[in-house]
Coordinates of C-alpha atoms in Angstrom, one line a residue:
D96 CA 139.8 50.0 134.6
L97 CA 139.1 52.4 137.6
A98 CA 135.4 51.5 137.4
A99 CA 136.1 47.8 137.3
A100 CA 138.4 48.1 140.3
G101 CA 135.8 49.9 142.2
R102 CA 133.1 47.3 141.4
D103 CA 135.4 44.6 142.8
Y104 CA 136.4 46.4 145.8
L105 CA 132.8 47.1 146.6
A106 CA 131.9 43.4 146.0
Q107 CA 134.6 42.5 148.7
H108 CA 133.8 45.4 151.1
P109 CA 130.1 46.1 150.7
D110 CA 130.1 48.2 153.9
V111 CA 132.9 50.7 152.8
I112 CA 130.8 53.5 151.6
T113 CA 128.6 53.5 154.9
A114 CA 131.8 53.2 156.9
Q115 CA 133.4 56.0 155.2
A116 CA 130.3 58.4 155.5
K117 CA 130.2 57.6 159.2
K118 CA 133.7 58.9 159.7
I119 CA 132.7 62.3 158.3
K120 CA 131.6 64.7 161.1
P121 CA 129.2 67.8 160.6
E122 CA 131.9 70.3 161.6
Q123 CA 134.6 68.9 159.4
L124 CA 135.7 71.0 156.6
A125 CA 133.8 70.1 153.4
T126 CA 135.2 72.8 151.1
L127 CA 137.8 75.5 150.7
I128 CA 136.4 78.0 148.2
Y129 CA 138.2 81.2 147.3
T130 CA 136.3 84.5 146.9
S131 CA 136.1 86.0 143.3
G132 CA 138.4 88.8 144.0
T133 CA 136.5 91.3 142.1
T134 CA 137.9 94.1 144.1
G135 CA 140.7 92.6 146.2
R136 CA 142.9 89.4 146.6
P137 CA 140.9 86.3 146.9
K138 CA 140.6 84.7 150.5
G139 CA 139.9 81.1 151.1
V140 CA 136.7 80.5 152.8
R141 CA 136.3 77.4 155.2
L142 CA 132.8 75.7 154.9
T143 CA 131.7 72.6 156.7
H144 CA 129.7 69.6 155.9
R145 CA 127.0 71.0 158.1
A146 CA 126.9 74.3 156.2
W147 CA 126.1 72.5 152.9
V148 CA 123.6 70.0 154.3
Y149 CA 121.7 72.9 156.1
E150 CA 121.7 75.0 152.9
G151 CA 120.0 72.3 150.8
E152 CA 117.5 71.7 153.6
A153 CA 116.7 75.2 154.2
I154 CA 115.8 75.8 150.5
R155 CA 113.9 72.4 150.4
A156 CA 111.8 73.8 153.3
Q157 CA 110.8 76.8 151.0
D158 CA 108.5 74.3 149.1
I159 CA 109.9 76.0 145.8
L160 CA 111.5 72.9 144.2
N161 CA 110.6 69.1 144.5
E162 CA 111.7 65.9 143.2
D163 CA 109.9 66.3 139.9
D164 CA 111.9 69.3 138.7
L165 CA 114.7 69.1 136.2
Q166 CA 117.6 71.4 136.7
F167 CA 119.9 72.6 134.1
L168 CA 123.4 73.4 135.8
W169 CA 125.9 75.5 133.9
L170 CA 127.5 77.3 137.0
P171 CA 131.2 76.3 137.9
L172 CA 130.9 73.5 140.4
A173 CA 133.7 75.0 142.4
H174 CA 131.6 78.1 142.8
S175 CA 129.4 78.5 145.9
F176 CA 126.3 79.1 143.8
G177 CA 126.9 75.8 141.9
K178 CA 127.5 74.0 145.2
V179 CA 124.4 75.1 147.0
L180 CA 122.4 74.1 143.7
M181 CA 124.2 70.7 144.1
S182 CA 123.2 70.5 148.0
T183 CA 119.5 71.5 147.0
Q184 CA 119.5 68.7 144.5
M185 CA 120.5 66.1 147.2
A186 CA 118.0 67.5 149.6
C187 CA 115.0 67.6 147.0
G188 CA 115.9 64.7 144.9
F189 CA 115.4 66.1 141.5
A190 CA 117.4 65.2 138.3
T191 CA 120.3 67.6 137.0
A192 CA 121.7 68.0 133.6
V193 CA 125.2 69.6 133.7
D194 CA 127.0 71.5 130.9
G195 CA 129.3 74.2 131.8
R196 CA 129.7 75.6 128.2
V197 CA 128.3 79.2 128.6
D198 CA 128.0 79.8 124.9
K199 CA 125.6 76.7 124.5
I200 CA 123.2 77.5 127.4
I201 CA 120.4 78.9 125.3
E202 CA 120.8 76.1 122.7
N203 CA 120.9 73.4 125.5
L204 CA 117.9 74.8 127.3
G205 CA 115.9 73.8 124.1
I206 CA 117.2 70.4 124.3
V207 CA 117.1 69.5 127.9
K208 CA 113.7 71.3 128.5
P209 CA 114.6 71.9 132.3
T210 CA 111.8 73.2 134.9
F211 CA 114.4 75.5 136.3
M212 CA 117.9 76.8 136.2
G213 CA 120.2 79.0 138.5
A214 CA 122.1 81.7 136.7
V215 CA 123.8 85.2 137.2
P216 CA 122.2 88.4 136.0
R217 CA 124.3 88.6 132.9
L218 CA 122.7 85.7 131.4
F219 CA 119.2 87.1 131.9
E220 CA 120.4 90.3 130.7
K221 CA 121.5 88.8 127.4
V222 CA 118.2 87.1 126.9
Y223 CA 116.4 90.3 127.5
A224 CA 118.5 92.3 125.2
G225 CA 118.4 89.5 122.5
V226 CA 114.7 89.2 122.4
N227 CA 114.2 93.2 122.4
A228 CA 116.8 93.5 119.7
Q229 CA 115.0 90.8 117.6
V230 CA 111.7 92.6 118.0
A231 CA 113.2 95.8 117.1
A232 CA 114.8 94.3 114.0
D233 CA 111.5 92.6 112.9
G234 CA 109.8 96.1 113.1
G235 CA 106.3 96.6 111.6
A236 CA 103.4 94.6 112.7
K237 CA 105.4 92.2 114.9
A238 CA 106.9 95.0 116.9
K239 CA 103.5 96.6 117.6
I240 CA 102.0 93.2 118.5
A241 CA 105.0 92.7 121.0
S242 CA 104.6 96.1 122.4
W243 CA 101.0 95.7 123.1
A244 CA 101.5 92.3 124.5
F245 CA 104.1 93.5 127.0
G246 CA 101.8 96.4 128.0
V247 CA 98.9 94.0 128.6
G248 CA 101.3 91.5 130.4
K249 CA 102.4 94.3 132.8
K250 CA 98.9 95.1 133.8
Y251 CA 97.9 91.5 134.3
R252 CA 101.1 90.7 136.3
D253 CA 100.7 93.8 138.5
A254 CA 97.1 92.8 139.3
E255 CA 98.1 89.3 140.1
L256 CA 100.8 90.4 142.5
A257 CA 98.5 92.9 144.2
N258 CA 95.7 90.6 144.6
G259 CA 97.2 87.2 144.9
K260 CA 95.3 85.6 142.0
A261 CA 95.2 85.5 138.3
P262 CA 92.8 88.4 136.8
G263 CA 89.9 87.2 134.8
G264 CA 87.4 89.3 132.7
M265 CA 88.7 91.4 129.6
L266 CA 92.2 91.7 131.0
G267 CA 92.5 87.9 131.4
A268 CA 91.3 87.3 127.8
Q269 CA 93.8 89.9 126.5
F270 CA 96.7 88.3 128.5
G271 CA 95.6 84.8 126.9
L272 CA 96.0 86.3 123.6
A273 CA 99.2 88.0 124.4
D274 CA 100.6 84.7 125.8
K275 CA 99.7 82.8 122.8
L276 CA 101.2 85.3 120.3
V277 CA 104.4 86.5 122.1
F278 CA 105.2 85.2 125.6
S279 CA 104.7 81.4 124.7
K280 CA 107.3 81.7 121.9
V281 CA 109.9 83.2 124.3
R282 CA 109.5 80.5 126.7
D283 CA 109.6 78.0 123.8
R284 CA 113.0 79.4 123.0
L285 CA 114.1 78.4 126.5
G286 CA 112.8 74.8 126.4
G287 CA 109.2 75.5 127.2
Q288 CA 109.1 73.9 130.6
V289 CA 110.9 76.5 132.8
R290 CA 108.8 77.3 135.9
M291 CA 111.3 79.7 137.3
F292 CA 114.8 80.8 137.2
I293 CA 117.1 81.5 140.4
S294 CA 119.5 84.6 140.1
G295 CA 122.4 85.1 142.3
S296 CA 125.9 86.3 142.6
A297 CA 125.2 89.8 141.7
A298 CA 122.3 92.3 141.6
L299 CA 119.5 91.8 139.0
S300 CA 117.9 94.7 137.5
P301 CA 114.2 95.0 138.6
D302 CA 113.3 95.9 135.0
V303 CA 114.7 92.6 133.8
A304 CA 113.1 90.5 136.7
E305 CA 109.7 92.1 135.8
W306 CA 110.1 91.3 132.1
F307 CA 110.8 87.6 132.9
N308 CA 107.8 87.5 135.1
I309 CA 105.5 88.9 132.5
V310 CA 106.7 86.3 130.0
G311 CA 105.8 83.5 132.6
M312 CA 109.4 82.5 133.8
P313 CA 109.6 84.6 137.2
I314 CA 113.1 84.9 138.4
L315 CA 113.6 84.2 142.2
E316 CA 116.5 86.4 143.3
G317 CA 118.7 85.0 145.9
Y318 CA 121.4 86.6 148.1
G319 CA 124.4 85.3 149.8
L320 CA 128.1 85.3 149.7
T321 CA 130.8 82.6 149.5
E322 CA 131.2 83.2 153.3
T323 CA 127.5 82.2 153.8
S324 CA 127.4 79.3 151.7
A325 CA 125.7 81.2 148.9
A326 CA 122.1 81.1 150.1
T327 CA 121.2 83.6 152.9
A328 CA 117.9 84.7 151.3
I329 CA 115.6 84.0 148.4
V330 CA 112.4 85.3 146.9
R331 CA 109.4 83.3 147.5
P332 CA 106.9 83.0 144.4
D333 CA 104.1 84.2 146.7
N334 CA 106.0 87.4 148.0
I335 CA 107.7 88.8 145.0
K336 CA 108.8 92.3 145.1
F337 CA 111.0 93.3 142.3
G338 CA 114.2 94.9 143.6
T339 CA 114.5 92.8 146.7
V340 CA 116.4 89.5 147.3
G341 CA 113.5 87.9 149.4
E342 CA 113.6 86.6 152.9
A343 CA 116.1 84.9 155.0
V344 CA 115.9 81.2 154.6
P345 CA 114.8 79.2 157.7
G346 CA 117.4 78.9 160.4
T347 CA 119.4 82.0 159.3
E348 CA 119.1 85.3 161.1
V349 CA 119.6 88.6 159.3
K350 CA 119.7 92.1 160.9
I351 CA 120.8 95.7 159.9
A352 CA 123.7 97.4 161.8
E353 CA 123.5 101.0 162.8
D354 CA 125.4 101.9 159.8
G355 CA 123.2 100.0 157.4
E356 CA 125.5 97.0 156.9
I357 CA 123.7 93.4 156.6
L358 CA 124.8 91.1 159.4
V359 CA 124.1 87.4 159.0
K360 CA 124.1 84.6 161.5
G361 CA 123.4 80.9 160.9
P362 CA 124.6 77.3 160.1
G363 CA 125.6 78.4 156.8
V364 CA 128.2 80.9 157.8
M365 CA 131.9 80.0 157.2
R366 CA 134.2 78.9 160.0
G367 CA 136.6 81.7 158.8
Y368 CA 139.2 82.5 156.1
H369 CA 142.0 79.9 155.7
N370 CA 145.2 81.0 157.5
K371 CA 143.8 84.5 157.9
P372 CA 142.8 85.0 161.6
E373 CA 143.1 88.8 161.5
A374 CA 140.7 88.9 158.3
T375 CA 138.4 86.5 160.1
A376 CA 138.2 88.8 163.2
E377 CA 137.4 91.7 161.2
V378 CA 134.3 90.3 159.7
F379 CA 132.8 88.8 162.8
V380 CA 130.9 91.2 165.1
G381 CA 129.0 90.9 168.2
D382 CA 127.3 87.6 169.1
G383 CA 128.8 85.7 166.1
Y384 CA 127.2 87.8 163.3
F385 CA 129.1 88.0 160.0
A386 CA 129.4 91.3 158.5
T387 CA 128.7 91.0 154.9
G388 CA 130.0 94.3 153.5
D389 CA 126.6 95.0 151.9
I390 CA 124.4 97.9 152.9
G391 CA 120.8 97.3 152.8
E392 CA 117.2 97.4 154.5
I393 CA 114.4 94.9 155.5
D394 CA 110.6 95.8 155.0
A395 CA 107.7 95.0 157.0
L396 CA 107.4 91.4 155.3
G397 CA 110.9 90.5 155.9
R398 CA 112.2 91.1 152.4
I399 CA 115.7 92.3 152.0
K400 CA 116.8 94.9 149.6
I401 CA 120.5 95.6 148.9
T402 CA 121.2 99.3 148.3
D403 CA 125.1 99.5 148.2
R404 CA 128.1 97.5 148.5
K405 CA 130.5 99.0 151.1
K406 CA 133.7 97.9 149.5
D407 CA 132.4 98.9 146.0
L408 CA 131.8 102.5 146.9
V409 CA 134.0 105.1 145.4
K410 CA 134.7 108.7 146.2
T411 CA 135.1 111.4 143.8
S412 CA 137.9 114.1 144.4
G413 CA 134.9 116.2 145.3
G414 CA 134.1 114.0 148.3
K415 CA 130.9 112.5 146.8
Y416 CA 130.4 108.7 147.3
I417 CA 129.2 106.7 144.2
A418 CA 127.9 103.0 144.1
P419 CA 129.2 101.8 140.6
S420 CA 127.3 98.4 140.6
A421 CA 124.1 100.1 141.1
I422 CA 124.6 102.4 138.2
E423 CA 125.9 99.5 136.0
S424 CA 122.8 97.4 136.8
Q425 CA 120.5 100.2 135.7
F426 CA 122.3 100.8 132.5
K427 CA 122.2 97.3 131.2
A428 CA 118.3 97.3 131.7
I429 CA 118.2 100.5 129.7
C430 CA 120.6 99.9 126.8
G431 CA 119.6 96.9 124.7
V432 CA 123.0 96.6 123.0
A433 CA 125.2 97.0 125.9
G434 CA 127.2 94.0 127.4
Q435 CA 129.1 95.3 130.4
M436 CA 129.4 98.9 131.9
V437 CA 132.3 99.7 134.3
V438 CA 131.9 103.1 136.1
H439 CA 135.0 104.7 137.1
A440 CA 135.1 107.6 139.7
N441 CA 137.5 107.1 142.4
N442 CA 139.6 110.1 143.2
R443 CA 138.3 111.7 140.0
K444 CA 136.4 114.8 139.3
F445 CA 133.4 113.1 137.8
A446 CA 132.2 109.5 136.8
S447 CA 133.0 108.0 133.5
A448 CA 132.4 104.5 132.1
L449 CA 133.7 101.9 129.8
I450 CA 131.0 100.2 127.9
S451 CA 131.3 96.9 126.0
L452 CA 128.8 95.7 123.3
D453 CA 126.9 92.3 123.4
P454 CA 127.9 90.8 120.2
D455 CA 124.4 89.2 119.5
A456 CA 122.2 92.4 120.4
A457 CA 124.6 94.7 118.7
A458 CA 124.7 92.5 115.5
A459 CA 120.9 92.6 115.4
W460 CA 120.8 96.3 115.7
A461 CA 123.6 96.6 112.9
K462 CA 121.8 94.3 110.6
E463 CA 118.5 96.3 110.8
R464 CA 120.5 99.4 109.8
G465 CA 122.5 97.5 107.0
K466 CA 125.9 98.0 108.8
P467 CA 128.9 95.7 109.6
T468 CA 127.9 93.5 112.5
D469 CA 131.2 93.0 114.0
V470 CA 131.8 94.7 117.5
A471 CA 135.1 96.3 116.7
S472 CA 133.5 98.3 113.7
L473 CA 130.3 99.1 115.6
S474 CA 132.3 100.5 118.5
K475 CA 133.6 103.3 116.2
D476 CA 130.2 103.7 114.3
P477 CA 128.7 107.2 114.7
D478 CA 125.1 106.0 114.8
M479 CA 126.0 103.5 117.5
I480 CA 127.9 106.1 119.5
A481 CA 124.9 108.3 119.4
Y482 CA 122.7 105.3 120.5
I483 CA 124.8 104.5 123.5
G484 CA 125.0 108.3 124.3
A485 CA 121.2 108.5 124.3
S486 CA 121.0 105.6 126.8
V487 CA 123.5 107.1 129.0
D488 CA 121.4 110.3 129.0
E489 CA 118.5 108.2 130.0
L490 CA 120.4 106.7 132.8
N491 CA 121.8 110.2 134.0
S492 CA 118.1 111.2 134.4
K493 CA 117.5 108.7 137.0
L494 CA 120.9 109.5 139.0
N495 CA 122.0 112.2 141.4
K496 CA 124.0 114.9 139.7
W497 CA 127.3 113.8 141.2
E498 CA 126.5 110.1 140.0
T499 CA 126.1 111.0 136.4
I500 CA 128.3 109.7 133.6
K501 CA 129.9 112.7 131.9
K502 CA 132.2 110.7 129.5
F503 CA 132.2 107.3 128.2
E504 CA 134.1 105.1 125.8
I505 CA 132.9 102.0 123.8
L506 CA 135.2 99.2 123.8
D507 CA 136.0 97.1 120.6
T508 CA 136.0 93.8 122.4
E509 CA 133.8 92.1 125.0
F510 CA 135.1 91.3 128.3
S511 CA 135.8 87.5 128.9
V512 CA 136.7 84.9 131.4
D513 CA 139.7 83.9 129.3
S514 CA 141.0 87.4 129.2
G515 CA 140.7 87.6 132.9
E516 CA 138.3 90.4 133.0
L517 CA 135.3 88.3 134.2
T518 CA 135.0 85.5 137.0
P519 CA 133.7 82.2 136.0
S520 CA 130.4 83.2 137.1
L521 CA 130.6 86.4 134.7
K522 CA 131.3 89.1 137.3
V523 CA 133.6 91.9 136.3
K524 CA 136.9 92.0 137.9
R525 CA 136.9 95.8 138.4
K526 CA 140.5 96.2 139.4
V527 CA 141.7 94.2 136.3
V528 CA 139.7 96.1 133.9
E529 CA 140.7 99.5 135.3
E530 CA 144.4 98.3 135.2
K531 CA 144.1 97.2 131.6
Y532 CA 142.4 100.3 130.3
K533 CA 144.2 102.7 132.5
G534 CA 145.5 104.8 129.7
L535 CA 141.8 105.0 128.1
L536 CA 140.4 105.8 131.4
D537 CA 143.1 108.6 132.0
S538 CA 142.2 110.1 128.6
L539 CA 138.7 110.6 129.6
Y540 CA 140.0 113.1 132.3
A541 CA 142.4 114.8 130.2

């Protein structure tokens, strides 16, 4: 009935859409998006029509995507990352398949066969862990072939990045065989047509990024906040450096303050926080730059590297600062069965961690060893505890002494959006987790 009424109205008023569109001015409010509130109370971010149009055009100008692409979009459409992908679609003209069921993403990639997808690091970590766990479970010849293939793949991709062209000769021939035996099968599992992924919303492990690049589905990591309409910078395929988030998009200025904080200025930056003039004044510094709260650096080629998050830094009772998110990102690339790690150290004598298991990867690990596959049982299993412990030891070998994880606890359930521990974009709500598991955390320091 609604559709019929619309058709009738349009028949009688054929110019109504054009007339309404002309009433919208670039500086009018388009969206009021609330920040995720991972570490504090969410704030309403005021973004204009001009900001969203600019974001789409700035990404289109990168020549990364075109009208022949097919996007798979699962991100919440109320999330800034989801919205910037919609803006990009309108600017570039490609088609999009939308399905927000997170548990159906891998299955639906095989059905839709998209050429690209935007996602958060947690999804890439799950694919990375899942494939590696399956290889380990297969064992024998399959595991040896996979190990050989990724060894060859790393040499090939390193040479490709260094020289700007695909290697030939013996290495090229070996890579062709590795691709046929291993990498093509991974790509087929994700639809077989993916040219690239785009990662945002949180830091992506360089190891995970390199793994996907070896397989032939490079992840172009982007950087931005809700306050900057999501896309401040993005990695270009011809300027990849693992561990960076690329260059600023055209029209956006990025510089580093004296204390290392990343400052951003451009059409995508918010007008301010809704009904919070004092909070707005706090984040805008000289000459209209927005202070992101992220610490970083910019290399000679303009590529931005995020090193810390100012608000996420915690201080031990001994006065040492720790960046939990950086430690957590490293661990998930090391431990194939981990779901999430939450590092806790604020006003404590040392750093401890809560670790959840990835149900799929943990089940594959358990099946290989003839153990019960449910997470609750595995969280108490001595072999699993030893396996996690070995991964923590490996992590600690890469950290400063004061950052090392002295104690950890494996949780008997996975964090979820429904339980309030994760945001809709799968980021951990640190305060919620620390409050929920306060008793358990306290026991680690007893």
